[in-house]
């Protein structure tokens, strides 16, 4: 992000448990700045800690505001999450598109999440530049606060990952070279010749092609090819104990 | 999906509440086929209903199995979700890539989710073709069961939404079912036992895991599995000509 990570703003949250869960969801994806607007049960709320599951740092640093306007006063781009569009004239984005949008925004971003039961009020949505809506099952649609938070946090972190990724896809071991696969196949064919596998002779050629295709299909690692060679050797020269 | 929506498999879930939350997360994104392996507190579990928040249909239809192998026996592509990679040789996918992968898969897909506290055991991961790992904050990392479920369900539904995928070119042959792979592996292990391959005994367990991983990796077709079985039979009962 060009101006720090976005702020997650919980507007009039009801249950402390849900604030804790939202903190956990945020920190899972590396976000820690939470702001809370007019929490129903006051703040700090002893019910929040246990569900935060170790994300207490987020709760400790959380700032409390009386109004949504104050909570986002220092932000340049405000996004409002709503479960369903309600004839809004503002641009509506899915979480992935919103994450892209925030990533390229110049200035601090805030994301508003409404109270559990009712969602954001019109007054709050008005503050926002854009709307974030998670496309959910129209026949069910029961996304809770922490779930909305985690989906947005997840999409935001995916964008960050793309820039800093390389560790994830690293394979632990090297892929086998083609020549090793050739030798593996030759070994297999030789071992099978001795068992009479390629009988009758008029079908041998087709069978060999099938086998070779099977052995080259999987993308074995060097280690795996060695293991296969060991398997074949064991069939060729059994030493029952 | 070319063969129906994927199955969500909860392996040894502990709390009924979490099973309910997982059901809600699934149905939010339109998925309803849940399978439960050896739930700690039995099934049905009265604690699941309230947290399902109306997704009772998912719980009512949920099937219970004693083992993971039985739960996925009729599936062709099994994915294991893990929080962190543990030196796996299998392909590791982020949820978005896994969703793409499942969408283009030919055959029924299953996604395994481990118990709340410990995650999937090695035995369960072995059954899987590929690993799904949500890239989370390495300094925190506290994703719960329902959160893992919702992220995967969300990514899967994004693909459906896009709905661009033209009909895939038909695969020439059907992918092997998990139960056929299990039988192939059992055959291989049995045949190798007789050759003394698993000597010394203290290394046998690790070797068996390696072999099983190798055999589940490639995504064999039914025909290829038959060919493997023929290869093994030929080694077991050679008839040199």
Short mmCIF file of N, CA and C in Angstrom, two decimals, chain A residues 21 23-31 52-55 94-96 134-138 140-144 146-147 150-151 154-155 157-158 161 165 167-173 188 191-197 199 207 210-211 213-215 217-221 223-225 227-228 230-232 234-241, chain B residues 21 23-25 27-31 52-55 85 87-96 133-138 140-144 146-147 150-151 154-155 157-158 161 188 191-197 199 207 210-211 213-215 217-221 223-225 227-228 230-232 234-241:
data_model
loop_
_atom_site.label_atom_id
_atom_site.label_comp_id
_atom_site.label_asym_id
_atom_site.label_seq_id
_atom_site.Cartn_x
_atom_site.Cartn_y
_atom_site.Cartn_z
N UNK A 21 -12.99 -11.94 17.28
CA UNK A 21 -12.84 -12.76 16.07
C UNK A 21 -12.35 -11.92 14.89
N UNK A 23 -10.47 -9.32 15.12
CA UNK A 23 -9.04 -9.06 15.36
C UNK A 23 -8.19 -10.24 14.90
N UNK A 24 -8.67 -11.43 15.23
CA UNK A 24 -7.95 -12.63 14.82
C UNK A 24 -7.89 -12.75 13.30
N UNK A 25 -9.01 -12.51 12.67
CA UNK A 25 -9.07 -12.59 11.20
C UNK A 25 -8.10 -11.58 10.57
N UNK A 26 -8.06 -10.37 11.11
CA UNK A 26 -7.15 -9.35 10.59
C UNK A 26 -5.70 -9.79 10.72
N UNK A 27 -5.34 -10.19 11.92
CA UNK A 27 -3.93 -10.50 12.17
C UNK A 27 -3.48 -11.73 11.39
N UNK A 28 -4.40 -12.64 11.13
CA UNK A 28 -4.05 -13.80 10.30
C UNK A 28 -3.47 -13.35 8.96
N UNK A 29 -3.92 -12.23 8.48
CA UNK A 29 -3.42 -11.76 7.20
C UNK A 29 -2.55 -10.51 7.34
N UNK A 30 -2.05 -10.32 8.56
CA UNK A 30 -1.04 -9.29 8.76
C UNK A 30 -1.57 -7.88 8.98
N UNK A 31 -2.85 -7.72 9.25
CA UNK A 31 -3.39 -6.38 9.49
C UNK A 31 -3.64 -6.17 10.98
N UNK A 52 -10.11 -13.61 20.37
CA UNK A 52 -9.02 -13.07 19.54
C UNK A 52 -7.93 -14.11 19.36
N UNK A 53 -7.93 -15.14 20.22
CA UNK A 53 -7.01 -16.27 20.07
C UNK A 53 -5.56 -15.83 19.92
N UNK A 54 -5.15 -14.85 20.70
CA UNK A 54 -3.76 -14.42 20.64
C UNK A 54 -3.55 -13.12 19.89
N UNK A 55 -4.57 -12.63 19.26
CA UNK A 55 -4.44 -11.37 18.52
C UNK A 55 -4.72 -10.17 19.44
N UNK A 94 -16.33 -6.24 -5.78
CA UNK A 94 -16.12 -7.48 -5.03
C UNK A 94 -14.82 -7.32 -4.24
N UNK A 95 -14.61 -8.15 -3.23
CA UNK A 95 -13.42 -7.97 -2.39
C UNK A 95 -12.10 -7.94 -3.17
N UNK A 96 -11.97 -8.79 -4.17
CA UNK A 96 -10.71 -8.82 -4.92
C UNK A 96 -10.46 -7.50 -5.64
N UNK A 134 -19.55 -8.74 -0.88
CA UNK A 134 -19.13 -10.12 -1.11
C UNK A 134 -20.27 -10.83 -1.83
N UNK A 135 -19.98 -11.40 -3.00
CA UNK A 135 -21.06 -12.09 -3.73
C UNK A 135 -21.39 -13.41 -3.07
N UNK A 136 -22.49 -13.47 -2.34
CA UNK A 136 -22.83 -14.71 -1.67
C UNK A 136 -24.12 -15.30 -2.21
N UNK A 137 -24.35 -16.53 -1.83
CA UNK A 137 -25.54 -17.30 -2.18
C UNK A 137 -26.80 -16.48 -1.93
N UNK A 138 -27.51 -16.12 -2.98
CA UNK A 138 -28.69 -15.27 -2.79
C UNK A 138 -29.79 -15.96 -1.99
N UNK A 140 -29.24 -17.88 0.63
CA UNK A 140 -28.87 -18.11 2.03
C UNK A 140 -28.33 -16.81 2.63
N UNK A 141 -27.13 -16.41 2.24
CA UNK A 141 -26.61 -15.11 2.63
C UNK A 141 -26.60 -14.83 4.12
N UNK A 142 -25.63 -15.40 4.81
CA UNK A 142 -25.57 -15.21 6.25
C UNK A 142 -24.10 -15.03 6.64
N UNK A 143 -23.54 -13.95 6.16
CA UNK A 143 -22.12 -13.69 6.40
C UNK A 143 -22.01 -12.91 7.70
N UNK A 144 -21.20 -13.39 8.63
CA UNK A 144 -21.08 -12.62 9.87
C UNK A 144 -19.92 -11.62 9.80
N UNK A 146 -16.98 -11.31 11.41
CA UNK A 146 -15.61 -11.80 11.27
C UNK A 146 -15.37 -12.41 9.89
N UNK A 147 -16.40 -13.00 9.31
CA UNK A 147 -16.25 -13.59 7.98
C UNK A 147 -16.05 -12.51 6.92
N UNK A 150 -12.53 -11.33 7.35
CA UNK A 150 -11.47 -12.22 6.88
C UNK A 150 -11.40 -12.25 5.36
N UNK A 151 -12.53 -12.15 4.69
CA UNK A 151 -12.49 -12.19 3.23
C UNK A 151 -11.80 -10.95 2.66
N UNK A 154 -8.07 -11.21 3.57
CA UNK A 154 -7.46 -12.23 2.71
C UNK A 154 -7.15 -11.67 1.33
N UNK A 155 -8.12 -10.98 0.74
CA UNK A 155 -7.89 -10.42 -0.60
C UNK A 155 -6.80 -9.36 -0.57
N UNK A 157 -4.27 -9.28 1.45
CA UNK A 157 -2.96 -9.89 1.64
C UNK A 157 -2.51 -10.62 0.39
N UNK A 158 -3.48 -11.09 -0.41
CA UNK A 158 -3.09 -11.73 -1.66
C UNK A 158 -2.34 -10.75 -2.55
N UNK A 161 1.11 -10.36 -1.20
CA UNK A 161 1.87 -11.57 -1.48
C UNK A 161 2.47 -11.55 -2.87
N UNK A 165 6.27 -12.57 -3.08
CA UNK A 165 5.96 -13.97 -2.92
C UNK A 165 7.08 -15.00 -2.75
N UNK A 167 8.86 -17.28 -1.74
CA UNK A 167 9.09 -18.45 -0.91
C UNK A 167 8.06 -19.55 -1.05
N UNK A 168 6.84 -19.20 -1.35
CA UNK A 168 5.77 -20.20 -1.24
C UNK A 168 5.89 -21.38 -2.20
N UNK A 169 6.14 -21.09 -3.45
CA UNK A 169 6.05 -22.16 -4.44
C UNK A 169 7.32 -23.01 -4.54
N UNK A 170 8.25 -22.76 -3.67
CA UNK A 170 9.51 -23.46 -3.76
C UNK A 170 9.32 -24.95 -3.54
N UNK A 171 9.77 -25.73 -4.48
CA UNK A 171 9.69 -27.17 -4.32
C UNK A 171 10.87 -27.63 -3.47
N UNK A 172 10.64 -28.57 -2.58
CA UNK A 172 11.72 -29.01 -1.72
C UNK A 172 12.83 -29.76 -2.45
N UNK A 173 12.49 -30.43 -3.56
CA UNK A 173 13.57 -31.15 -4.22
C UNK A 173 13.51 -30.98 -5.72
N UNK A 188 12.68 -50.27 -15.96
CA UNK A 188 11.36 -50.89 -15.86
C UNK A 188 11.13 -51.88 -16.98
N UNK A 191 13.29 -54.97 -16.53
CA UNK A 191 12.83 -55.82 -15.44
C UNK A 191 11.58 -56.59 -15.86
N UNK A 192 10.71 -55.90 -16.59
CA UNK A 192 9.46 -56.55 -17.01
C UNK A 192 9.69 -57.60 -18.09
N UNK A 193 10.67 -57.36 -18.97
CA UNK A 193 11.00 -58.35 -20.00
C UNK A 193 11.21 -59.71 -19.35
N UNK A 194 11.95 -59.69 -18.26
CA UNK A 194 12.31 -60.95 -17.61
C UNK A 194 11.11 -61.68 -17.02
N UNK A 195 10.03 -60.92 -16.76
CA UNK A 195 8.85 -61.57 -16.16
C UNK A 195 7.87 -62.09 -17.19
N UNK A 196 8.15 -61.83 -18.46
CA UNK A 196 7.21 -62.24 -19.49
C UNK A 196 6.04 -61.28 -19.66
N UNK A 197 6.20 -60.09 -19.13
CA UNK A 197 5.11 -59.11 -19.17
C UNK A 197 4.70 -58.74 -20.58
N UNK A 199 4.11 -60.16 -23.25
CA UNK A 199 3.60 -61.25 -24.06
C UNK A 199 2.11 -61.05 -24.25
N UNK A 207 2.17 -51.57 -25.62
CA UNK A 207 2.29 -51.60 -24.16
C UNK A 207 3.47 -50.75 -23.70
N UNK A 210 2.57 -47.11 -23.73
CA UNK A 210 1.72 -46.80 -22.59
C UNK A 210 2.55 -46.63 -21.31
N UNK A 211 3.43 -47.58 -21.09
CA UNK A 211 4.24 -47.54 -19.87
C UNK A 211 5.14 -46.31 -19.84
N UNK A 213 4.64 -43.50 -21.31
CA UNK A 213 3.80 -42.33 -21.05
C UNK A 213 3.47 -42.21 -19.57
N UNK A 214 3.19 -43.33 -18.95
CA UNK A 214 2.86 -43.30 -17.53
C UNK A 214 4.03 -42.83 -16.69
N UNK A 215 5.21 -43.28 -17.05
CA UNK A 215 6.37 -42.93 -16.22
C UNK A 215 6.84 -41.50 -16.44
N UNK A 217 4.72 -39.05 -17.12
CA UNK A 217 3.61 -38.16 -16.80
C UNK A 217 3.76 -37.38 -15.48
N UNK A 218 4.23 -38.02 -14.42
CA UNK A 218 4.04 -37.40 -13.11
C UNK A 218 4.97 -36.25 -12.75
N UNK A 219 6.09 -36.04 -13.45
CA UNK A 219 7.02 -35.01 -13.00
C UNK A 219 7.71 -35.41 -11.71
N UNK A 220 8.31 -36.62 -11.68
CA UNK A 220 8.99 -37.09 -10.49
C UNK A 220 10.17 -36.20 -10.12
N UNK A 221 10.48 -36.20 -8.87
CA UNK A 221 11.71 -35.56 -8.42
C UNK A 221 12.86 -36.57 -8.55
N UNK A 223 14.69 -37.68 -6.21
CA UNK A 223 14.54 -38.66 -5.12
C UNK A 223 13.53 -39.74 -5.49
N UNK A 224 12.44 -39.30 -6.07
CA UNK A 224 11.39 -40.25 -6.39
C UNK A 224 11.85 -41.25 -7.46
N UNK A 225 12.63 -40.74 -8.41
CA UNK A 225 13.15 -41.66 -9.42
C UNK A 225 14.06 -42.69 -8.77
N UNK A 227 13.79 -43.76 -5.77
CA UNK A 227 12.92 -44.71 -5.06
C UNK A 227 12.35 -45.74 -6.03
N UNK A 228 11.90 -45.28 -7.18
CA UNK A 228 11.39 -46.21 -8.19
C UNK A 228 12.45 -47.23 -8.59
N UNK A 230 14.82 -48.30 -6.84
CA UNK A 230 14.93 -49.25 -5.73
C UNK A 230 13.81 -50.27 -5.74
N UNK A 231 12.62 -49.81 -6.04
CA UNK A 231 11.47 -50.71 -6.13
C UNK A 231 11.71 -51.76 -7.21
N UNK A 232 12.16 -51.32 -8.35
CA UNK A 232 12.40 -52.25 -9.46
C UNK A 232 13.50 -53.25 -9.11
N UNK A 234 14.28 -54.28 -6.27
CA UNK A 234 13.79 -55.22 -5.27
C UNK A 234 12.94 -56.32 -5.92
N UNK A 235 12.19 -55.95 -6.94
CA UNK A 235 11.43 -56.97 -7.67
C UNK A 235 12.37 -57.90 -8.45
N UNK A 236 13.45 -57.32 -8.98
CA UNK A 236 14.36 -58.13 -9.77
C UNK A 236 15.17 -59.09 -8.92
N UNK A 237 15.57 -58.59 -7.77
CA UNK A 237 16.43 -59.42 -6.88
C UNK A 237 15.85 -59.47 -5.49
N UNK A 238 14.78 -60.22 -5.32
CA UNK A 238 14.15 -60.26 -4.00
C UNK A 238 15.06 -60.90 -2.95
N UNK A 239 14.98 -60.38 -1.75
CA UNK A 239 15.69 -60.96 -0.61
C UNK A 239 14.72 -61.08 0.54
N UNK A 240 13.79 -62.01 0.45
CA UNK A 240 12.79 -62.10 1.53
C UNK A 240 13.47 -62.34 2.88
N UNK A 241 12.97 -61.67 3.91
CA UNK A 241 13.57 -61.85 5.24
C UNK A 241 12.78 -62.90 6.01
N UNK B 21 -20.53 -23.93 12.04
CA UNK B 21 -19.98 -22.75 11.36
C UNK B 21 -19.45 -23.09 9.97
N UNK B 23 -20.64 -25.39 8.06
CA UNK B 23 -21.83 -25.55 7.21
C UNK B 23 -22.34 -24.19 6.72
N UNK B 24 -22.36 -23.24 7.64
CA UNK B 24 -22.80 -21.89 7.28
C UNK B 24 -21.87 -21.29 6.24
N UNK B 25 -20.57 -21.44 6.46
CA UNK B 25 -19.58 -20.89 5.52
C UNK B 25 -19.76 -21.51 4.14
N UNK B 27 -22.53 -22.94 2.83
CA UNK B 27 -23.78 -22.55 2.18
C UNK B 27 -23.78 -21.08 1.75
N UNK B 28 -23.04 -20.25 2.46
CA UNK B 28 -22.91 -18.85 2.03
C UNK B 28 -22.42 -18.76 0.59
N UNK B 29 -21.62 -19.73 0.20
CA UNK B 29 -21.10 -19.69 -1.15
C UNK B 29 -21.68 -20.80 -2.02
N UNK B 30 -22.81 -21.34 -1.56
CA UNK B 30 -23.56 -22.24 -2.42
C UNK B 30 -23.14 -23.70 -2.40
N UNK B 31 -22.32 -24.09 -1.42
CA UNK B 31 -21.90 -25.49 -1.35
C UNK B 31 -22.64 -26.22 -0.24
N UNK B 52 -24.92 -23.04 12.81
CA UNK B 52 -25.11 -23.14 11.37
C UNK B 52 -25.95 -21.97 10.85
N UNK B 53 -26.64 -21.30 11.78
CA UNK B 53 -27.38 -20.08 11.43
C UNK B 53 -28.29 -20.26 10.23
N UNK B 54 -28.97 -21.40 10.19
CA UNK B 54 -29.91 -21.61 9.11
C UNK B 54 -29.42 -22.56 8.04
N UNK B 55 -28.17 -22.96 8.12
CA UNK B 55 -27.63 -23.88 7.12
C UNK B 55 -27.88 -25.32 7.54
N UNK B 85 3.25 -25.90 5.13
CA UNK B 85 3.83 -27.04 4.44
C UNK B 85 4.82 -27.72 5.36
N UNK B 87 7.51 -29.94 4.36
CA UNK B 87 8.41 -30.68 3.49
C UNK B 87 7.70 -31.64 2.56
N UNK B 88 6.52 -31.25 2.10
CA UNK B 88 5.74 -32.11 1.22
C UNK B 88 6.31 -32.08 -0.19
N UNK B 89 6.23 -33.21 -0.85
CA UNK B 89 6.66 -33.20 -2.25
C UNK B 89 5.49 -32.92 -3.16
N UNK B 90 4.28 -32.86 -2.59
CA UNK B 90 3.14 -32.61 -3.45
C UNK B 90 3.04 -31.13 -3.80
N UNK B 91 2.33 -30.89 -4.84
CA UNK B 91 2.14 -29.52 -5.27
C UNK B 91 1.34 -28.75 -4.22
N UNK B 92 1.80 -27.55 -3.91
CA UNK B 92 1.12 -26.72 -2.91
C UNK B 92 0.43 -25.56 -3.63
N UNK B 93 -0.86 -25.42 -3.41
CA UNK B 93 -1.62 -24.37 -4.08
C UNK B 93 -2.23 -23.41 -3.07
N UNK B 94 -2.28 -22.15 -3.42
CA UNK B 94 -3.08 -21.21 -2.66
C UNK B 94 -4.55 -21.47 -3.01
N UNK B 95 -5.48 -20.98 -2.18
CA UNK B 95 -6.89 -21.30 -2.45
C UNK B 95 -7.37 -20.91 -3.86
N UNK B 96 -6.92 -19.78 -4.36
CA UNK B 96 -7.39 -19.35 -5.68
C UNK B 96 -6.92 -20.33 -6.76
N UNK B 133 -2.77 -24.49 0.80
CA UNK B 133 -2.28 -23.75 1.95
C UNK B 133 -2.69 -22.30 1.82
N UNK B 134 -3.36 -21.78 2.82
CA UNK B 134 -3.70 -20.37 2.83
C UNK B 134 -2.47 -19.61 3.30
N UNK B 135 -1.98 -18.68 2.50
CA UNK B 135 -0.78 -17.96 2.92
C UNK B 135 -1.14 -16.96 4.02
N UNK B 136 -0.81 -17.29 5.25
CA UNK B 136 -1.16 -16.39 6.35
C UNK B 136 0.09 -15.83 7.01
N UNK B 137 -0.17 -14.83 7.82
CA UNK B 137 0.86 -14.15 8.62
C UNK B 137 1.75 -15.17 9.34
N UNK B 138 3.03 -15.25 8.96
CA UNK B 138 3.88 -16.27 9.58
C UNK B 138 4.09 -16.03 11.07
N UNK B 140 1.72 -15.03 13.13
CA UNK B 140 0.51 -15.24 13.92
C UNK B 140 -0.14 -16.57 13.54
N UNK B 141 -0.73 -16.64 12.39
CA UNK B 141 -1.22 -17.93 11.90
C UNK B 141 -2.16 -18.65 12.83
N UNK B 142 -3.40 -18.23 12.86
CA UNK B 142 -4.37 -18.87 13.74
C UNK B 142 -5.70 -18.95 12.99
N UNK B 143 -5.67 -19.73 11.92
CA UNK B 143 -6.86 -19.85 11.09
C UNK B 143 -7.70 -20.98 11.65
N UNK B 144 -8.97 -20.72 11.92
CA UNK B 144 -9.77 -21.82 12.45
C UNK B 144 -10.48 -22.59 11.33
N UNK B 146 -13.66 -23.06 10.41
CA UNK B 146 -14.67 -22.40 9.57
C UNK B 146 -14.02 -21.34 8.67
N UNK B 147 -12.94 -20.73 9.14
CA UNK B 147 -12.26 -19.73 8.32
C UNK B 147 -11.59 -20.38 7.12
N UNK B 150 -14.34 -21.22 4.73
CA UNK B 150 -14.96 -20.11 4.01
C UNK B 150 -14.02 -19.58 2.93
N UNK B 151 -12.73 -19.57 3.18
CA UNK B 151 -11.81 -19.05 2.16
C UNK B 151 -11.80 -19.94 0.92
N UNK B 154 -15.21 -19.55 -0.80
CA UNK B 154 -15.25 -18.24 -1.45
C UNK B 154 -14.50 -18.27 -2.78
N UNK B 155 -13.31 -18.84 -2.78
CA UNK B 155 -12.54 -18.89 -4.02
C UNK B 155 -13.24 -19.76 -5.07
N UNK B 157 -16.42 -20.24 -5.34
CA UNK B 157 -17.61 -19.57 -5.88
C UNK B 157 -17.22 -18.42 -6.80
N UNK B 158 -16.05 -17.83 -6.57
CA UNK B 158 -15.60 -16.78 -7.49
C UNK B 158 -15.44 -17.33 -8.90
N UNK B 161 -18.80 -17.86 -10.41
CA UNK B 161 -19.34 -16.56 -10.78
C UNK B 161 -18.87 -16.13 -12.16
N UNK B 188 0.89 -52.75 -4.35
CA UNK B 188 2.32 -52.44 -4.42
C UNK B 188 3.01 -52.81 -3.11
N UNK B 191 3.16 -56.59 -2.67
CA UNK B 191 4.12 -57.21 -3.57
C UNK B 191 5.55 -56.95 -3.08
N UNK B 192 5.79 -55.75 -2.60
CA UNK B 192 7.13 -55.39 -2.15
C UNK B 192 7.49 -56.08 -0.83
N UNK B 193 6.48 -56.27 0.02
CA UNK B 193 6.73 -56.98 1.29
C UNK B 193 7.43 -58.30 1.00
N UNK B 194 6.91 -58.99 -0.01
CA UNK B 194 7.42 -60.33 -0.32
C UNK B 194 8.87 -60.32 -0.83
N UNK B 195 9.29 -59.16 -1.32
CA UNK B 195 10.66 -59.10 -1.86
C UNK B 195 11.67 -58.68 -0.80
N UNK B 196 11.21 -58.35 0.39
CA UNK B 196 12.13 -57.86 1.42
C UNK B 196 12.46 -56.39 1.27
N UNK B 197 11.66 -55.70 0.47
CA UNK B 197 11.95 -54.28 0.19
C UNK B 197 11.93 -53.42 1.44
N UNK B 199 13.08 -53.56 4.30
CA UNK B 199 14.08 -53.90 5.29
C UNK B 199 15.13 -52.80 5.30
N UNK B 207 9.32 -45.25 4.49
CA UNK B 207 9.36 -45.68 3.09
C UNK B 207 7.95 -45.82 2.54
N UNK B 210 6.52 -42.48 1.68
CA UNK B 210 7.10 -41.99 0.44
C UNK B 210 6.43 -42.64 -0.78
N UNK B 211 6.30 -43.95 -0.70
CA UNK B 211 5.70 -44.68 -1.83
C UNK B 211 4.26 -44.27 -2.07
N UNK B 213 2.87 -41.47 -1.30
CA UNK B 213 2.87 -40.13 -1.87
C UNK B 213 3.18 -40.17 -3.37
N UNK B 214 4.11 -41.03 -3.74
CA UNK B 214 4.47 -41.12 -5.16
C UNK B 214 3.31 -41.64 -5.99
N UNK B 215 2.60 -42.61 -5.43
CA UNK B 215 1.50 -43.21 -6.22
C UNK B 215 0.27 -42.32 -6.28
N UNK B 217 0.44 -39.03 -6.38
CA UNK B 217 0.83 -37.77 -7.01
C UNK B 217 0.35 -37.58 -8.46
N UNK B 218 0.45 -38.62 -9.29
CA UNK B 218 0.32 -38.34 -10.72
C UNK B 218 -1.06 -38.10 -11.28
N UNK B 219 -2.13 -38.46 -10.57
CA UNK B 219 -3.44 -38.33 -11.19
C UNK B 219 -3.64 -39.34 -12.30
N UNK B 220 -3.43 -40.60 -11.99
CA UNK B 220 -3.57 -41.66 -12.99
C UNK B 220 -5.01 -41.77 -13.48
N UNK B 221 -5.16 -42.27 -14.67
CA UNK B 221 -6.49 -42.63 -15.15
C UNK B 221 -6.80 -44.06 -14.70
N UNK B 223 -7.39 -46.54 -16.58
CA UNK B 223 -6.61 -47.46 -17.41
C UNK B 223 -5.19 -47.60 -16.88
N UNK B 224 -4.62 -46.47 -16.49
CA UNK B 224 -3.23 -46.51 -16.03
C UNK B 224 -3.11 -47.31 -14.73
N UNK B 225 -4.10 -47.15 -13.88
CA UNK B 225 -4.07 -47.93 -12.64
C UNK B 225 -4.14 -49.42 -12.97
N UNK B 227 -3.04 -50.78 -15.65
CA UNK B 227 -1.73 -51.15 -16.17
C UNK B 227 -0.74 -51.39 -15.03
N UNK B 228 -0.76 -50.49 -14.05
CA UNK B 228 0.13 -50.68 -12.89
C UNK B 228 -0.14 -52.00 -12.19
N UNK B 230 -1.26 -54.63 -13.47
CA UNK B 230 -0.70 -55.69 -14.31
C UNK B 230 0.80 -55.80 -14.16
N UNK B 231 1.46 -54.66 -14.07
CA UNK B 231 2.92 -54.65 -13.87
C UNK B 231 3.26 -55.35 -12.56
N UNK B 232 2.54 -55.00 -11.52
CA UNK B 232 2.81 -55.60 -10.21
C UNK B 232 2.56 -57.12 -10.23
N UNK B 234 2.76 -59.02 -12.70
CA UNK B 234 3.80 -59.68 -13.48
C UNK B 234 5.07 -59.88 -12.66
N UNK B 235 5.37 -58.90 -11.81
CA UNK B 235 6.54 -59.06 -10.93
C UNK B 235 6.28 -60.15 -9.89
N UNK B 236 5.03 -60.23 -9.43
CA UNK B 236 4.71 -61.22 -8.40
C UNK B 236 4.71 -62.64 -8.94
N UNK B 237 4.19 -62.77 -10.15
CA UNK B 237 4.05 -64.11 -10.74
C UNK B 237 4.66 -64.12 -12.14
N UNK B 238 5.96 -64.09 -12.21
CA UNK B 238 6.59 -64.04 -13.53
C UNK B 238 6.34 -65.32 -14.33
N UNK B 239 6.17 -65.16 -15.63
CA UNK B 239 6.03 -66.30 -16.55
C UNK B 239 6.96 -66.08 -17.73
N UNK B 240 8.27 -66.22 -17.49
CA UNK B 240 9.21 -65.94 -18.58
C UNK B 240 8.93 -66.85 -19.77
N UNK B 241 8.99 -66.27 -20.95
CA UNK B 241 8.75 -67.08 -22.15
C UNK B 241 10.07 -67.56 -22.70
#
